[in-house]
PDB file of C-alpha atoms in Angstrom:
ATOM      1  CA  MET A   1     -13.226   6.492  -7.297  1.00  0.00           C
ATOM      2  CA  THR A   2     -13.355   3.902  -4.707  1.00  0.00           C
ATOM      3  CA  THR A   3     -10.685   4.026  -2.375  1.00  0.00           C
ATOM      4  CA  LEU A   4      -7.902   1.659  -2.156  1.00  0.00           C
ATOM      5  CA  LEU A   5      -7.342   1.487   1.427  1.00  0.00           C
ATOM      6  CA  ALA A   6     -10.580   1.726   2.992  1.00  0.00           C
ATOM      7  CA  PRO A   7      -9.933  -1.186   5.438  1.00  0.00           C
ATOM      8  CA  ILE A   8      -6.925  -0.179   6.503  1.00  0.00           C
ATOM      9  CA  ALA A   9      -7.410   0.019  10.156  1.00  0.00           C
ATOM     10  CA  GLU A  10      -4.902   1.395  12.527  1.00  0.00           C
ATOM     11  CA  GLN A  11      -4.078  -1.693  14.703  1.00  0.00           C
ATOM     12  CA  ASN A  12      -2.997  -3.330  11.243  1.00  0.00           C
ATOM     13  CA  VAL A  13      -0.035  -1.460  11.410  1.00  0.00           C
ATOM     14  CA  ARG A  14       1.062  -2.998  15.045  1.00  0.00           C
ATOM     15  CA  PRO A  15       3.571  -0.612  16.944  1.00  0.00           C
ATOM     16  CA  LEU A  16       7.244  -1.388  17.131  1.00  0.00           C
ATOM     17  CA  PRO A  17       8.143  -3.148  20.148  1.00  0.00           C
ATOM     18  CA  GLY A  18       9.510  -1.082  22.417  1.00  0.00           C
ATOM     19  CA  VAL A  19       9.263   2.258  20.967  1.00  0.00           C
ATOM     20  CA  ASP A  20       7.620   5.266  22.410  1.00  0.00           C
ATOM     21  CA  ASP A  21       4.472   7.211  20.567  1.00  0.00           C
ATOM     22  CA  ASP A  22       6.465  10.072  20.139  1.00  0.00           C
ATOM     23  CA  VAL A  23       7.744   8.273  17.147  1.00  0.00           C
ATOM     24  CA  GLU A  24       3.878   8.101  15.335  1.00  0.00           C
ATOM     25  CA  PRO A  25       3.703  10.146  12.694  1.00  0.00           C
ATOM     26  CA  ASP A  26       0.760  11.654  12.838  1.00  0.00           C
ATOM     27  CA  ASP A  27      -2.562  11.538  10.725  1.00  0.00           C
ATOM     28  CA  GLN A  28      -2.159  14.071   8.886  1.00  0.00           C
ATOM     29  CA  TRP A  29       1.060  12.454   7.561  1.00  0.00           C
ATOM     30  CA  LYS A  30      -0.700   9.354   7.831  1.00  0.00           C
ATOM     31  CA  ALA A  31      -3.967  10.976   5.452  1.00  0.00           C
ATOM     32  CA  ALA A  32      -1.264  12.196   2.956  1.00  0.00           C
ATOM     33  CA  LEU A  33       0.384   9.448   2.477  1.00  0.00           C
ATOM     34  CA  LYS A  34      -3.764   6.695   1.686  1.00  0.00           C
ATOM     35  CA  ALA A  35      -4.196  10.163  -0.737  1.00  0.00           C
ATOM     36  CA  ARG A  36       0.066   9.239  -3.060  1.00  0.00           C
ATOM     37  CA  ILE A  37      -0.926   5.624  -2.324  1.00  0.00           C
ATOM     38  CA  GLU A  38      -4.272   6.144  -3.767  1.00  0.00           C
ATOM     39  CA  GLN A  39      -3.553   8.353  -7.143  1.00  0.00           C
ATOM     40  CA  GLU A  40      -0.546   5.982  -7.752  1.00  0.00           C
ATOM     41  CA  LEU A  41      -1.990   2.911  -7.853  1.00  0.00           C
ATOM     42  CA  GLN A  42      -5.711   4.191  -8.869  1.00  0.00           C
ATOM     43  CA  PRO A  43      -4.293   3.621 -12.761  1.00  0.00           C
ATOM     44  CA  MET A  44      -4.207  -0.028 -11.591  1.00  0.00           C
ATOM     45  CA  ALA A  45      -7.200  -0.439 -10.123  1.00  0.00           C
ATOM     46  CA  ASP A  46      -9.124   1.600 -13.283  1.00  0.00           C
ATOM     47  CA  LYS A  47      -7.752  -0.995 -14.989  1.00  0.00           C
ATOM     48  CA  VAL A  48      -8.940  -3.874 -13.841  1.00  0.00           C
ATOM     49  CA  ARG A  49     -12.588  -2.286 -14.235  1.00  0.00           C
ATOM     50  CA  GLN A  50     -11.521  -1.124 -17.831  1.00  0.00           C
ATOM     51  CA  GLU A  51     -11.170  -5.128 -18.641  1.00  0.00           C
ATOM     52  CA  ARG A  52     -14.471  -6.476 -16.962  1.00  0.00           C
ATOM     53  CA  ASP A  53     -15.840  -4.041 -18.740  1.00  0.00           C
ATOM     54  CA  THR A  54     -15.124  -4.707 -21.748  1.00  0.00           C
ATOM     55  CA  THR A  55     -14.929  -8.490 -21.133  1.00  0.00           C
ATOM     56  CA  ILE A  56     -18.684  -8.700 -19.213  1.00  0.00           C
ATOM     57  CA  ARG A  57     -19.721  -7.195 -22.859  1.00  0.00           C
ATOM     58  CA  GLY A  58     -22.653  -9.173 -23.889  1.00  0.00           C
ATOM     59  CA  HIS A  59     -23.177 -11.813 -20.943  1.00  0.00           C
ATOM     60  CA  TYR A  60     -25.929 -11.691 -18.372  1.00  0.00           C
ATOM     61  CA  GLU A  61     -26.194 -12.332 -14.358  1.00  0.00           C
ATOM     62  CA  GLY A  62     -26.426 -15.393 -13.216  1.00  0.00           C
ATOM     63  CA  THR A  63     -24.739 -17.498 -16.472  1.00  0.00           C
ATOM     64  CA  ARG A  64     -21.347 -18.805 -16.109  1.00  0.00           C
ATOM     65  CA  GLU A  65     -18.917 -16.114 -17.490  1.00  0.00           C
ATOM     66  CA  TYR A  66     -20.911 -13.552 -15.709  1.00  0.00           C
ATOM     67  CA  GLU A  67     -19.754 -15.091 -12.551  1.00  0.00           C
ATOM     68  CA  ALA A  68     -16.008 -16.063 -13.853  1.00  0.00           C
ATOM     69  CA  ILE A  69     -15.691 -12.184 -15.025  1.00  0.00           C
ATOM     70  CA  MET A  70     -16.702 -11.080 -11.113  1.00  0.00           C
ATOM     71  CA  GLN A  71     -14.854 -13.427  -9.690  1.00  0.00           C
ATOM     72  CA  THR A  72     -11.858 -12.389 -12.557  1.00  0.00           C
ATOM     73  CA  TYR A  73     -12.300  -8.790 -10.938  1.00  0.00           C
ATOM     74  CA  ARG A  74     -12.811  -9.124  -7.127  1.00  0.00           C
ATOM     75  CA  THR A  75      -9.804 -11.617  -6.892  1.00  0.00           C
ATOM     76  CA  ALA A  76      -7.540  -8.563  -9.166  1.00  0.00           C
ATOM     77  CA  MET A  77      -9.785  -6.196  -6.860  1.00  0.00           C
ATOM     78  CA  ASP A  78      -8.333  -7.257  -3.597  1.00  0.00           C
ATOM     79  CA  ARG A  79      -3.957  -8.567  -5.033  1.00  0.00           C
ATOM     80  CA  VAL A  80      -4.280  -3.926  -5.841  1.00  0.00           C
ATOM     81  CA  ARG A  81      -6.003  -3.081  -1.842  1.00  0.00           C
ATOM     82  CA  ARG A  82      -3.279  -5.616  -0.996  1.00  0.00           C
ATOM     83  CA  THR A  83      -0.437  -3.712  -2.464  1.00  0.00           C
ATOM     84  CA  ALA A  84      -2.386  -0.724  -0.980  1.00  0.00           C
ATOM     85  CA  GLU A  85      -2.019  -2.323   2.458  1.00  0.00           C
ATOM     86  CA  GLU A  86       1.259  -3.294   2.649  1.00  0.00           C
ATOM     87  CA  LEU A  87       2.900  -0.071   0.605  1.00  0.00           C
ATOM     88  CA  TYR A  88       0.701   1.980   3.836  1.00  0.00           C
ATOM     89  CA  SER A  89       2.008  -0.145   5.886  1.00  0.00           C
ATOM     90  CA  GLN A  90       5.815  -0.799   4.786  1.00  0.00           C
ATOM     91  CA  GLU A  91       5.349   3.682   4.388  1.00  0.00           C
ATOM     92  CA  ILE A  92       4.566   3.658   8.609  1.00  0.00           C
ATOM     93  CA  LYS A  93       6.438   1.430   9.422  1.00  0.00           C
ATOM     94  CA  ILE A  94       8.983   3.621   8.010  1.00  0.00           C
ATOM     95  CA  LYS A  95       8.481   6.804   9.615  1.00  0.00           C
ATOM     96  CA  ARG A  96       8.664   5.372  12.262  1.00  0.00           C
ATOM     97  CA  VAL A  97      12.487   4.031  12.176  1.00  0.00           C
ATOM     98  CA  GLU A  98      13.014   7.042  10.748  1.00  0.00           C
ATOM     99  CA  ARG A  99      11.682   9.253  13.965  1.00  0.00           C
ATOM    100  CA  SER A 100      13.366   7.471  16.342  1.00  0.00           C
ATOM    101  CA  LEU A 101      17.186   7.679  14.410  1.00  0.00           C
ATOM    102  CA  ALA A 102      16.588  11.169  14.476  1.00  0.00           C
ATOM    103  CA  LEU A 103      15.137  10.405  18.187  1.00  0.00           C
ATOM    104  CA  GLY A 104      18.401   8.856  18.197  1.00  0.00           C
ATOM    105  CA  LYS A 105      16.493   5.967  19.654  1.00  0.00           C
ATOM    106  CA  GLU A 106      18.263   2.474  18.446  1.00  0.00           C
ATOM    107  CA  VAL A 107      16.950   0.413  16.015  1.00  0.00           C
ATOM    108  CA  ASP A 108      16.425  -2.669  15.281  1.00  0.00           C
ATOM    109  CA  GLY A 109      13.961  -6.428  13.250  1.00  0.00           C
ATOM    110  CA  GLU A 110      12.924  -6.151   9.405  1.00  0.00           C
ATOM    111  CA  GLU A 111      11.410  -2.013   9.794  1.00  0.00           C
ATOM    112  CA  PHE A 112      15.789  -1.376  10.261  1.00  0.00           C
ATOM    113  CA  GLU A 113      16.651  -3.020   7.852  1.00  0.00           C
ATOM    114  CA  ALA A 114      13.666  -2.199   5.513  1.00  0.00           C
ATOM    115  CA  PHE A 115      15.014   1.372   6.106  1.00  0.00           C
ATOM    116  CA  LEU A 116      18.900   0.611   5.236  1.00  0.00           C
ATOM    117  CA  LYS A 117      17.140  -1.167   1.765  1.00  0.00           C
ATOM    118  CA  GLN A 118      15.504   2.029   1.082  1.00  0.00           C
ATOM    119  CA  GLN A 119      18.320   4.706   1.738  1.00  0.00           C
ATOM    120  CA  GLN A 120      20.852   2.139   0.402  1.00  0.00           C
ATOM    121  CA  ALA A 121      18.586   2.092  -3.208  1.00  0.00           C
ATOM    122  CA  ILE A 122      18.444   6.392  -2.861  1.00  0.00           C
ATOM    123  CA  TRP A 123      22.245   6.807  -2.486  1.00  0.00           C
ATOM    124  CA  ASP A 124      23.335   4.174  -5.497  1.00  0.00           C
ATOM    125  CA  ASN A 125      21.347   6.455  -7.395  1.00  0.00           C
ATOM    126  CA  ILE A 126      22.672   9.404  -6.235  1.00  0.00           C
ATOM    127  CA  LYS A 127      25.544   8.031  -6.725  1.00  0.00           C
ATOM    128  CA  LYS A 128      24.302   7.463 -10.522  1.00  0.00           C
ATOM    129  CA  GLU A 129      24.244  10.823 -11.719  1.00  0.00           C
TER     130      GLU A 129
END
């Protein structure tokens, strides 16, 4: 299984301005998040690989058709990786907001707006049930 989140570096998920280190999720939480995202997106990556393998049959390396198939594959896998990275980044930011609020700190900005939308969606689902 290919790791979708391998290229993620800590600097890609910048801390919220004015927020202390005590709101940063621990490494265990981050590892669990990465594992969950990879598990959720693995079927998408598998489908891209399967499409490549099916399409590439009968085409030889070095031909235009082969190169076009491989470029399509690389583009699709890059899209899956970007999706994984975006999900990871968004979840980290939301967790920081949650922890800030739990500690009674003021939070604003786009991360807070994303947190509010997430909470509203949860509340709307609860009301439907």
